[in-house]
Amino acid sequence: MIQLPGLIDPHVHLREPGATHKEDFDSGTSAALAGGVTIVLAMPNTKPPIFDADTLDLALNAAKQKARCDYGQYVGAGPDNSDWTSHKAESDRAAGLKMYLDSTFGELRLDDMTLWSPHFANWPKDLPIVAHSESRSMAAAILFAAIHDRPVHIAHISLKEEVLLIKAAKERGIKVTCEVCPHHLFLSKDDIPAISHGHPGRGEVRPRLATKEDVDALWKNMDVIDCFATDHAPHTISEKDSDNPPPGFPGLETFLPLILTAVHDGRLTMDDVIAKLHTNTKRIFNLPEQPATWVEVDENAQYEIKASEQFTRCNWTPFEGWKVRGRVRKVVLRGKTAFEDGKILAEPGYGKNIRFFN
Ligand code: NCD
Ligand code: ZN
């Protein structure tokens, strides 16, 4: 048995408000605890999107009633809400600012670069900006961070050209950090037929699964990758198998077992795990210490991933049938056993907003 600190997932979609048939703060934070995750940062591309005081209230009220682990809620950058200097109350309550600079699921997207500057200028420098920006738009986001002399965190990098550019930017002292998702480390576009089971929508995710060469480049440049994040993006199996399948994979419950299997295979070290699922994430996102919080994992337990055993409401996983190693036995969150042997023990409402911790 090994003991890990509470894991942090800085990129989840909990679908509340607006799409609670896919997930909500209750089912999503249950999935988190089952995966050993004690802090989730929830994305703002909900219905309505979270982008002002009223919509932030909606999400935070739902989270307060229902979350079983600790949480933060991002606000989204829109065309009309960049006046963050006069909306300090919102920025103080949020996990960070999410900027959608590329194709995505939902309504939040900033196509015009003139809309980017006021967000980079006005969002508080000690709070994170997370950019969904792929390839060239990622290069542009890094340039904006350099011009405004502030940090930017690049969500879910997946390409060789991206990891190499971030490496070069870091070497020049630009304040850029990045995350990688397990599905971009363990799957390539060659795996799409096996995931799909005849339903091509199941292989749809943004960023798309990349080439083997891209996947290899991520592994080779592991020291450039600051943290791991799931981009837990649940959609129901009937939505995935429809004529207009939304992109996204669930990931909270497969996160740690996939990573620990890579440790077992000698591709990662336990130091990598602690740095990229806890220490670095905590630093980048300016998160509080969770006292008396830890995760007990049976690192040798071998089992098969089955969607039917998961707490996520979406009821499928791209990793169905994968044989993995490492099972979460127990999660203690702020002195209370929150999960043990397959049972969620923390009540809805036990979770706290990481921006109002004390
Ligand atoms: C995300 C979703 O479903 O909300 N989908 C995805 O493929 N990652 C949206 C996103 O993060 O772009
Ligand atoms: Zn996402």
CSV table of C-alpha atoms and ligand atoms in Angstrom, one decimal:
chain,number,residue,atom,x,y,z
A,1,MET,CA,0.0,0.0,0.0
A,2,ILE,CA,1.3,3.5,-0.8
A,3,GLN,CA,0.1,6.8,0.5
A,4,LEU,CA,-0.2,9.8,-1.9
A,5,PRO,CA,-1.2,13.4,-1.2
A,6,GLY,CA,-4.8,14.4,-2.3
A,7,LEU,CA,-4.6,14.5,-6.1
A,8,ILE,CA,-5.6,17.7,-8.0
A,9,ASP,CA,-7.3,17.7,-11.3
A,10,PRO,CA,-7.3,21.3,-12.7
A,11,HIS,CA,-9.5,20.5,-15.7
A,12,VAL,CA,-12.9,18.9,-15.4
A,13,HIS,CA,-16.3,19.5,-17.0
A,14,LEU,CA,-19.0,18.8,-14.4
A,15,ARG,CA,-21.8,20.0,-16.6
A,16,GLU,CA,-23.7,22.0,-14.0
A,17,PRO,CA,-25.7,24.1,-14.7
A,18,GLY,CA,-27.4,22.9,-17.8
A,19,ALA,CA,-26.4,19.4,-18.7
A,20,THR,CA,-26.8,17.4,-15.4
A,21,HIS,CA,-27.9,14.3,-17.4
A,22,LYS,CA,-24.2,14.0,-18.3
A,23,GLU,CA,-22.8,14.9,-14.9
A,24,ASP,CA,-23.3,17.2,-11.9
A,25,PHE,CA,-21.3,18.4,-8.9
A,26,ASP,CA,-22.5,15.3,-7.0
A,27,SER,CA,-21.7,12.6,-9.6
A,28,GLY,CA,-18.6,14.4,-10.8
A,29,THR,CA,-17.0,14.8,-7.4
A,30,SER,CA,-17.9,11.2,-6.5
A,31,ALA,CA,-16.0,10.2,-9.6
A,32,ALA,CA,-13.1,12.4,-8.4
A,33,LEU,CA,-13.0,10.8,-5.0
A,34,ALA,CA,-13.1,7.3,-6.5
A,35,GLY,CA,-10.1,8.4,-8.5
A,36,GLY,CA,-8.2,9.7,-5.5
A,37,VAL,CA,-8.8,13.3,-6.6
A,38,THR,CA,-9.5,15.7,-3.7
A,39,ILE,CA,-9.6,19.0,-5.7
A,40,VAL,CA,-11.3,19.6,-9.0
A,41,LEU,CA,-11.3,22.8,-11.0
A,42,ALA,CA,-14.5,23.0,-13.0
A,43,MET,CA,-14.6,24.5,-16.5
A,44,PRO,CA,-17.1,27.2,-17.5
A,45,ASN,CA,-18.5,25.9,-20.8
A,46,THR,CA,-21.8,25.0,-19.2
A,47,LYS,CA,-25.4,26.1,-20.1
A,48,PRO,CA,-25.4,29.0,-19.5
A,49,PRO,CA,-21.7,29.5,-19.6
A,50,ILE,CA,-20.1,30.9,-16.4
A,51,PHE,CA,-18.9,34.4,-17.2
A,52,ASP,CA,-20.3,36.9,-14.7
A,53,ALA,CA,-21.6,37.4,-11.2
A,54,ASP,CA,-25.0,35.7,-11.8
A,55,THR,CA,-23.8,32.7,-13.6
A,56,LEU,CA,-20.9,32.2,-11.2
A,57,ASP,CA,-23.5,32.3,-8.4
A,58,LEU,CA,-25.4,29.5,-10.2
A,59,ALA,CA,-22.4,27.2,-10.4
A,60,LEU,CA,-21.1,28.0,-6.9
A,61,ASN,CA,-24.5,27.5,-5.3
A,62,ALA,CA,-24.8,24.1,-6.9
A,63,ALA,CA,-21.3,23.2,-5.9
A,64,LYS,CA,-21.9,24.3,-2.3
A,65,GLN,CA,-24.9,22.0,-2.0
A,66,LYS,CA,-23.6,19.0,-3.9
A,67,ALA,CA,-19.8,18.8,-4.1
A,68,ARG,CA,-18.3,15.9,-2.1
A,69,CYS,CA,-14.7,16.9,-2.7
A,70,ASP,CA,-13.1,20.4,-2.7
A,71,TYR,CA,-13.5,22.4,-5.9
A,72,GLY,CA,-12.9,25.7,-7.8
A,73,GLN,CA,-14.9,27.1,-10.6
A,74,TYR,CA,-13.4,28.9,-13.6
A,75,VAL,CA,-15.0,31.8,-15.3
A,76,GLY,CA,-14.9,32.0,-19.1
A,77,ALA,CA,-13.4,34.9,-21.1
A,78,GLY,CA,-16.1,36.3,-23.4
A,79,PRO,CA,-16.2,39.3,-25.8
A,80,ASP,CA,-17.9,41.6,-23.2
A,81,ASN,CA,-16.6,40.6,-19.8
A,82,SER,CA,-12.9,41.6,-19.8
A,83,ASP,CA,-13.3,44.5,-17.3
A,84,TRP,CA,-12.0,42.3,-14.5
A,85,THR,CA,-10.5,45.3,-12.6
A,86,SER,CA,-14.0,46.3,-11.7
A,87,HIS,CA,-15.2,42.7,-11.2
A,88,LYS,CA,-12.7,41.8,-8.6
A,89,ALA,CA,-15.4,40.0,-6.5
A,90,GLU,CA,-15.8,37.5,-9.4
A,91,SER,CA,-12.1,37.0,-10.1
A,92,ASP,CA,-11.6,36.4,-6.3
A,93,ARG,CA,-14.2,33.7,-6.2
A,94,ALA,CA,-13.1,31.9,-9.3
A,95,ALA,CA,-10.4,29.2,-9.8
A,96,GLY,CA,-9.1,31.1,-12.8
A,97,LEU,CA,-10.0,32.5,-16.2
A,98,LYS,CA,-10.5,30.1,-19.0
A,99,MET,CA,-9.9,31.4,-22.5
A,100,TYR,CA,-11.2,29.3,-25.4
A,101,LEU,CA,-9.1,30.3,-28.4
A,102,ASP,CA,-9.9,27.3,-30.5
A,103,SER,CA,-12.7,25.0,-31.6
A,104,THR,CA,-14.5,23.5,-28.6
A,105,PHE,CA,-17.8,22.3,-27.2
A,106,GLY,CA,-20.1,25.1,-26.1
A,107,GLU,CA,-20.5,28.8,-26.7
A,108,LEU,CA,-17.4,30.3,-25.2
A,109,ARG,CA,-14.9,31.1,-28.0
A,110,LEU,CA,-12.8,34.2,-28.7
A,111,ASP,CA,-12.0,34.2,-32.4
A,112,ASP,CA,-10.8,37.8,-32.7
A,113,MET,CA,-7.3,38.4,-31.2
A,114,THR,CA,-8.3,42.0,-30.3
A,115,LEU,CA,-10.6,40.4,-27.7
A,116,TRP,CA,-7.7,38.7,-26.0
A,117,SER,CA,-5.6,41.7,-24.8
A,118,PRO,CA,-8.0,43.1,-22.2
A,119,HIS,CA,-8.3,39.7,-20.5
A,120,PHE,CA,-4.5,39.3,-20.4
A,121,ALA,CA,-4.2,42.9,-19.1
A,122,ASN,CA,-7.0,42.8,-16.5
A,123,TRP,CA,-7.1,39.4,-15.0
A,124,PRO,CA,-5.2,39.4,-11.7
A,125,LYS,CA,-1.6,38.2,-12.2
A,126,ASP,CA,-1.7,36.0,-9.2
A,127,LEU,CA,-4.6,34.0,-10.5
A,128,PRO,CA,-4.3,31.6,-13.4
A,129,ILE,CA,-5.3,32.1,-17.0
A,130,VAL,CA,-5.8,28.8,-18.7
A,131,ALA,CA,-5.8,28.8,-22.5
A,132,HIS,CA,-7.5,26.2,-24.7
A,133,SER,CA,-5.2,27.0,-27.6
A,134,GLU,CA,-3.8,24.5,-30.1
A,135,SER,CA,-0.8,24.8,-32.4
A,136,ARG,CA,-0.4,28.3,-33.7
A,137,SER,CA,-3.0,29.8,-31.4
A,138,MET,CA,-1.0,28.3,-28.6
A,139,ALA,CA,2.1,30.2,-29.9
A,140,ALA,CA,-0.1,33.4,-29.9
A,141,ALA,CA,-1.3,32.8,-26.4
A,142,ILE,CA,2.3,32.5,-25.2
A,143,LEU,CA,3.2,35.7,-27.0
A,144,PHE,CA,0.4,37.5,-25.2
A,145,ALA,CA,1.6,36.2,-21.8
A,146,ALA,CA,5.1,37.5,-22.6
A,147,ILE,CA,3.8,40.9,-23.7
A,148,HIS,CA,1.8,41.2,-20.6
A,149,ASP,CA,4.5,39.7,-18.4
A,150,ARG,CA,2.1,37.4,-16.7
A,151,PRO,CA,1.8,33.6,-16.5
A,152,VAL,CA,-0.4,31.5,-18.8
A,153,HIS,CA,-1.2,27.8,-18.5
A,154,ILE,CA,-1.8,25.9,-21.7
A,155,ALA,CA,-4.5,23.3,-21.3
A,156,HIS,CA,-4.2,19.8,-22.7
A,157,ILE,CA,-1.2,20.0,-25.0
A,158,SER,CA,-1.1,17.1,-27.5
A,159,LEU,CA,1.4,17.8,-30.3
A,160,LYS,CA,5.2,17.6,-30.7
A,161,GLU,CA,5.3,21.2,-32.0
A,162,GLU,CA,3.5,22.3,-28.9
A,163,VAL,CA,5.7,20.6,-26.3
A,164,LEU,CA,8.8,21.8,-28.2
A,165,LEU,CA,7.6,25.4,-28.4
A,166,ILE,CA,6.8,25.4,-24.7
A,167,LYS,CA,10.2,24.1,-23.9
A,168,ALA,CA,11.8,26.9,-25.9
A,169,ALA,CA,9.6,29.5,-24.3
A,170,LYS,CA,10.5,28.3,-20.8
A,171,GLU,CA,14.2,28.4,-21.7
A,172,ARG,CA,13.7,32.1,-22.6
A,173,GLY,CA,12.1,32.7,-19.2
A,174,ILE,CA,8.5,33.2,-20.4
A,175,LYS,CA,6.0,32.3,-17.7
A,176,VAL,CA,4.2,29.4,-19.4
A,177,THR,CA,3.1,26.1,-17.9
A,178,CYS,CA,1.2,23.2,-19.4
A,179,GLU,CA,-0.8,20.1,-18.7
A,180,VAL,CA,-1.2,16.9,-20.6
A,181,CYS,CA,-4.2,14.5,-20.4
A,182,PRO,CA,-3.8,10.7,-20.0
A,183,HIS,CA,-5.7,10.1,-23.3
A,184,HIS,CA,-3.0,12.1,-25.2
A,185,LEU,CA,-0.3,10.0,-23.5
A,186,PHE,CA,-1.8,6.6,-23.8
A,187,LEU,CA,-3.8,6.9,-27.1
A,188,SER,CA,-3.0,8.0,-30.6
A,189,LYS,CA,-5.3,8.4,-33.6
A,190,ASP,CA,-4.4,4.8,-34.5
A,191,ASP,CA,-6.5,3.7,-31.5
A,192,ILE,CA,-9.7,5.4,-32.7
A,193,PRO,CA,-11.1,2.2,-34.4
A,194,ALA,CA,-10.6,0.2,-31.2
A,195,ILE,CA,-12.3,2.9,-29.0
A,196,SER,CA,-15.1,3.4,-31.5
A,197,HIS,CA,-16.7,-0.1,-31.6
A,198,GLY,CA,-18.3,1.0,-34.9
A,199,HIS,CA,-19.4,4.4,-33.5
A,200,PRO,CA,-16.8,7.0,-34.7
A,201,GLY,CA,-18.2,9.6,-32.3
A,202,ARG,CA,-16.6,7.8,-29.4
A,203,GLY,CA,-13.1,8.7,-30.8
A,204,GLU,CA,-14.0,12.4,-30.9
A,205,VAL,CA,-12.1,14.6,-28.4
A,206,ARG,CA,-10.6,18.1,-28.5
A,207,PRO,CA,-7.7,18.3,-29.0
A,208,ARG,CA,-8.0,15.3,-31.3
A,209,LEU,CA,-6.0,12.2,-30.6
A,210,ALA,CA,-2.6,12.8,-32.3
A,211,THR,CA,0.0,10.8,-34.2
A,212,LYS,CA,2.3,8.2,-32.6
A,213,GLU,CA,5.2,10.7,-33.2
A,214,ASP,CA,3.3,13.4,-31.2
A,215,VAL,CA,2.6,10.9,-28.4
A,216,ASP,CA,6.3,9.9,-28.3
A,217,ALA,CA,7.4,13.6,-28.2
A,218,LEU,CA,5.2,14.1,-25.1
A,219,TRP,CA,6.8,11.2,-23.3
A,220,LYS,CA,10.3,12.3,-24.4
A,221,ASN,CA,9.8,15.8,-23.0
A,222,MET,CA,8.2,14.8,-19.7
A,223,ASP,CA,10.3,17.4,-17.9
A,224,VAL,CA,8.6,20.1,-19.9
A,225,ILE,CA,5.1,19.0,-18.7
A,226,ASP,CA,4.2,20.7,-15.5
A,227,CYS,CA,1.1,18.7,-14.6
A,228,PHE,CA,-1.5,16.1,-15.7
A,229,ALA,CA,-5.2,16.9,-16.0
A,230,THR,CA,-8.0,14.7,-17.1
A,231,ASP,CA,-10.1,17.2,-19.2
A,232,HIS,CA,-12.9,14.9,-17.8
A,233,ALA,CA,-15.6,15.7,-20.4
A,234,PRO,CA,-18.5,13.4,-20.0
A,235,HIS,CA,-21.1,13.0,-22.7
A,236,THR,CA,-23.6,10.1,-22.6
A,237,ILE,CA,-23.1,7.1,-24.7
A,238,SER,CA,-26.2,7.9,-26.8
A,239,GLU,CA,-24.9,11.4,-27.5
A,240,LYS,CA,-21.5,10.0,-28.5
A,241,ASP,CA,-23.2,7.5,-30.8
A,242,SER,CA,-25.5,10.0,-32.4
A,243,ASP,CA,-25.1,11.7,-35.8
A,244,ASN,CA,-23.7,14.8,-34.2
A,245,PRO,CA,-21.4,13.4,-31.5
A,246,PRO,CA,-20.0,16.0,-29.0
A,247,PRO,CA,-16.2,15.7,-28.4
A,248,GLY,CA,-14.9,14.6,-25.0
A,249,PHE,CA,-13.8,11.7,-22.9
A,250,PRO,CA,-14.5,11.0,-19.2
A,251,GLY,CA,-11.3,10.6,-17.3
A,252,LEU,CA,-11.5,11.1,-13.5
A,253,GLU,CA,-11.7,7.4,-12.6
A,254,THR,CA,-9.0,6.2,-15.1
A,255,PHE,CA,-6.5,9.0,-14.3
A,256,LEU,CA,-4.5,7.5,-11.5
A,257,PRO,CA,-4.6,3.8,-12.6
A,258,LEU,CA,-3.3,4.7,-16.0
A,259,ILE,CA,-0.5,6.9,-14.5
A,260,LEU,CA,0.4,4.2,-11.9
A,261,THR,CA,0.5,1.6,-14.7
A,262,ALA,CA,3.1,3.8,-16.4
A,263,VAL,CA,5.1,3.9,-13.1
A,264,HIS,CA,5.0,0.1,-13.0
A,265,ASP,CA,6.2,-0.1,-16.6
A,266,GLY,CA,9.1,2.2,-15.7
A,267,ARG,CA,7.9,5.1,-17.9
A,268,LEU,CA,7.3,7.5,-14.9
A,269,THR,CA,8.6,7.7,-11.4
A,270,MET,CA,6.6,8.2,-8.2
A,271,ASP,CA,8.2,11.6,-7.9
A,272,ASP,CA,6.7,12.5,-11.3
A,273,VAL,CA,3.3,11.4,-10.0
A,274,ILE,CA,3.5,13.5,-6.9
A,275,ALA,CA,4.8,16.5,-8.8
A,276,LYS,CA,2.4,16.4,-11.7
A,277,LEU,CA,-0.8,15.4,-9.8
A,278,HIS,CA,-0.2,17.5,-6.7
A,279,THR,CA,2.8,19.7,-6.0
A,280,ASN,CA,3.1,21.5,-9.3
A,281,THR,CA,-0.6,21.8,-9.8
A,282,LYS,CA,-1.0,23.3,-6.4
A,283,ARG,CA,1.7,25.9,-7.2
A,284,ILE,CA,0.5,26.8,-10.7
A,285,PHE,CA,-3.2,27.3,-9.6
A,286,ASN,CA,-2.4,28.9,-6.3
A,287,LEU,CA,-4.3,26.3,-4.3
A,288,PRO,CA,-4.5,25.9,-0.5
A,289,GLU,CA,-3.1,23.1,1.6
A,290,GLN,CA,-5.8,20.5,2.4
A,291,PRO,CA,-5.0,19.5,6.0
A,292,ALA,CA,-5.2,15.8,7.1
A,293,THR,CA,-5.7,14.7,3.4
A,294,TRP,CA,-4.3,11.7,1.8
A,295,VAL,CA,-5.0,8.8,-0.6
A,296,GLU,CA,-4.2,5.1,0.1
A,297,VAL,CA,-3.5,3.1,-3.1
A,298,ASP,CA,-2.9,-0.6,-3.5
A,299,GLU,CA,-0.2,-0.1,-6.2
A,300,ASN,CA,-0.1,-3.8,-7.1
A,301,ALA,CA,-3.8,-4.4,-7.5
A,302,GLN,CA,-4.5,-5.4,-11.1
A,303,TYR,CA,-7.9,-5.0,-12.6
A,304,GLU,CA,-9.8,-4.3,-15.8
A,305,ILE,CA,-11.4,-0.8,-16.4
A,306,LYS,CA,-15.2,-1.1,-16.6
A,307,ALA,CA,-17.5,1.8,-17.2
A,308,SER,CA,-20.2,-0.1,-15.3
A,309,GLU,CA,-18.2,0.3,-12.1
A,310,GLN,CA,-17.7,4.1,-12.4
A,311,PHE,CA,-19.4,6.9,-10.6
A,312,THR,CA,-19.5,9.3,-13.6
A,313,ARG,CA,-23.0,9.6,-15.0
A,314,CYS,CA,-21.8,9.3,-18.7
A,315,ASN,CA,-21.5,5.5,-18.5
A,316,TRP,CA,-18.7,4.9,-20.9
A,317,THR,CA,-14.9,5.2,-21.1
A,318,PRO,CA,-12.5,5.1,-24.0
A,319,PHE,CA,-10.3,2.7,-21.8
A,320,GLU,CA,-13.0,0.0,-21.4
A,321,GLY,CA,-11.3,-3.4,-20.9
A,322,TRP,CA,-7.8,-2.0,-20.3
A,323,LYS,CA,-5.8,-3.9,-17.7
A,324,VAL,CA,-4.3,-1.5,-15.2
A,325,ARG,CA,-2.5,-1.6,-11.9
A,326,GLY,CA,-3.1,0.6,-8.9
A,327,ARG,CA,-6.5,0.8,-7.1
A,328,VAL,CA,-7.6,3.6,-4.8
A,329,ARG,CA,-8.5,2.0,-1.5
A,330,LYS,CA,-9.2,5.0,0.7
A,331,VAL,CA,-9.4,8.8,0.5
A,332,VAL,CA,-9.1,10.9,3.6
A,333,LEU,CA,-10.2,14.5,3.0
A,334,ARG,CA,-9.7,17.1,5.8
A,335,GLY,CA,-9.7,14.4,8.5
A,336,LYS,CA,-12.8,12.5,7.2
A,337,THR,CA,-12.8,9.2,5.3
A,338,ALA,CA,-14.4,10.4,2.0
A,339,PHE,CA,-14.0,7.1,0.0
A,340,GLU,CA,-13.3,3.6,1.1
A,341,ASP,CA,-13.3,0.3,-0.8
A,342,GLY,CA,-15.6,1.4,-3.6
A,343,LYS,CA,-18.0,3.5,-1.4
A,344,ILE,CA,-18.3,7.2,-1.4
A,345,LEU,CA,-18.6,8.3,2.2
A,346,ALA,CA,-18.4,12.1,2.0
A,347,GLU,CA,-21.8,13.7,1.8
A,348,PRO,CA,-22.9,16.2,-0.8
A,349,GLY,CA,-22.0,19.6,0.4
A,350,TYR,CA,-18.8,18.4,2.2
A,351,GLY,CA,-16.7,19.9,-0.5
A,352,LYS,CA,-15.3,23.4,0.0
A,353,ASN,CA,-14.5,26.2,-2.5
A,354,ILE,CA,-10.7,26.4,-2.6
A,355,ARG,CA,-10.9,30.2,-2.8
A,356,PHE,CA,-12.8,30.4,0.5
A,357,PHE,CA,-10.8,27.8,2.4
A,358,ASN,CA,-10.3,29.2,5.8
B,1,NCD,C1,-14.9,19.5,-23.9
B,1,NCD,C2,-16.3,19.4,-23.4
B,1,NCD,O1,-17.0,18.4,-23.8
B,1,NCD,O2,-16.7,20.2,-22.7
B,1,NCD,N1,-14.6,18.5,-24.9
B,1,NCD,C3,-13.4,18.0,-25.3
B,1,NCD,O3,-13.4,17.3,-26.3
B,1,NCD,N2,-12.3,18.3,-24.6
B,1,NCD,C4,-14.6,20.9,-24.4
B,1,NCD,C5,-13.2,21.3,-24.4
B,1,NCD,O4,-12.5,21.1,-23.4
B,1,NCD,O5,-12.8,21.8,-25.5
B,2,ZN,ZN,-11.8,20.8,-21.4
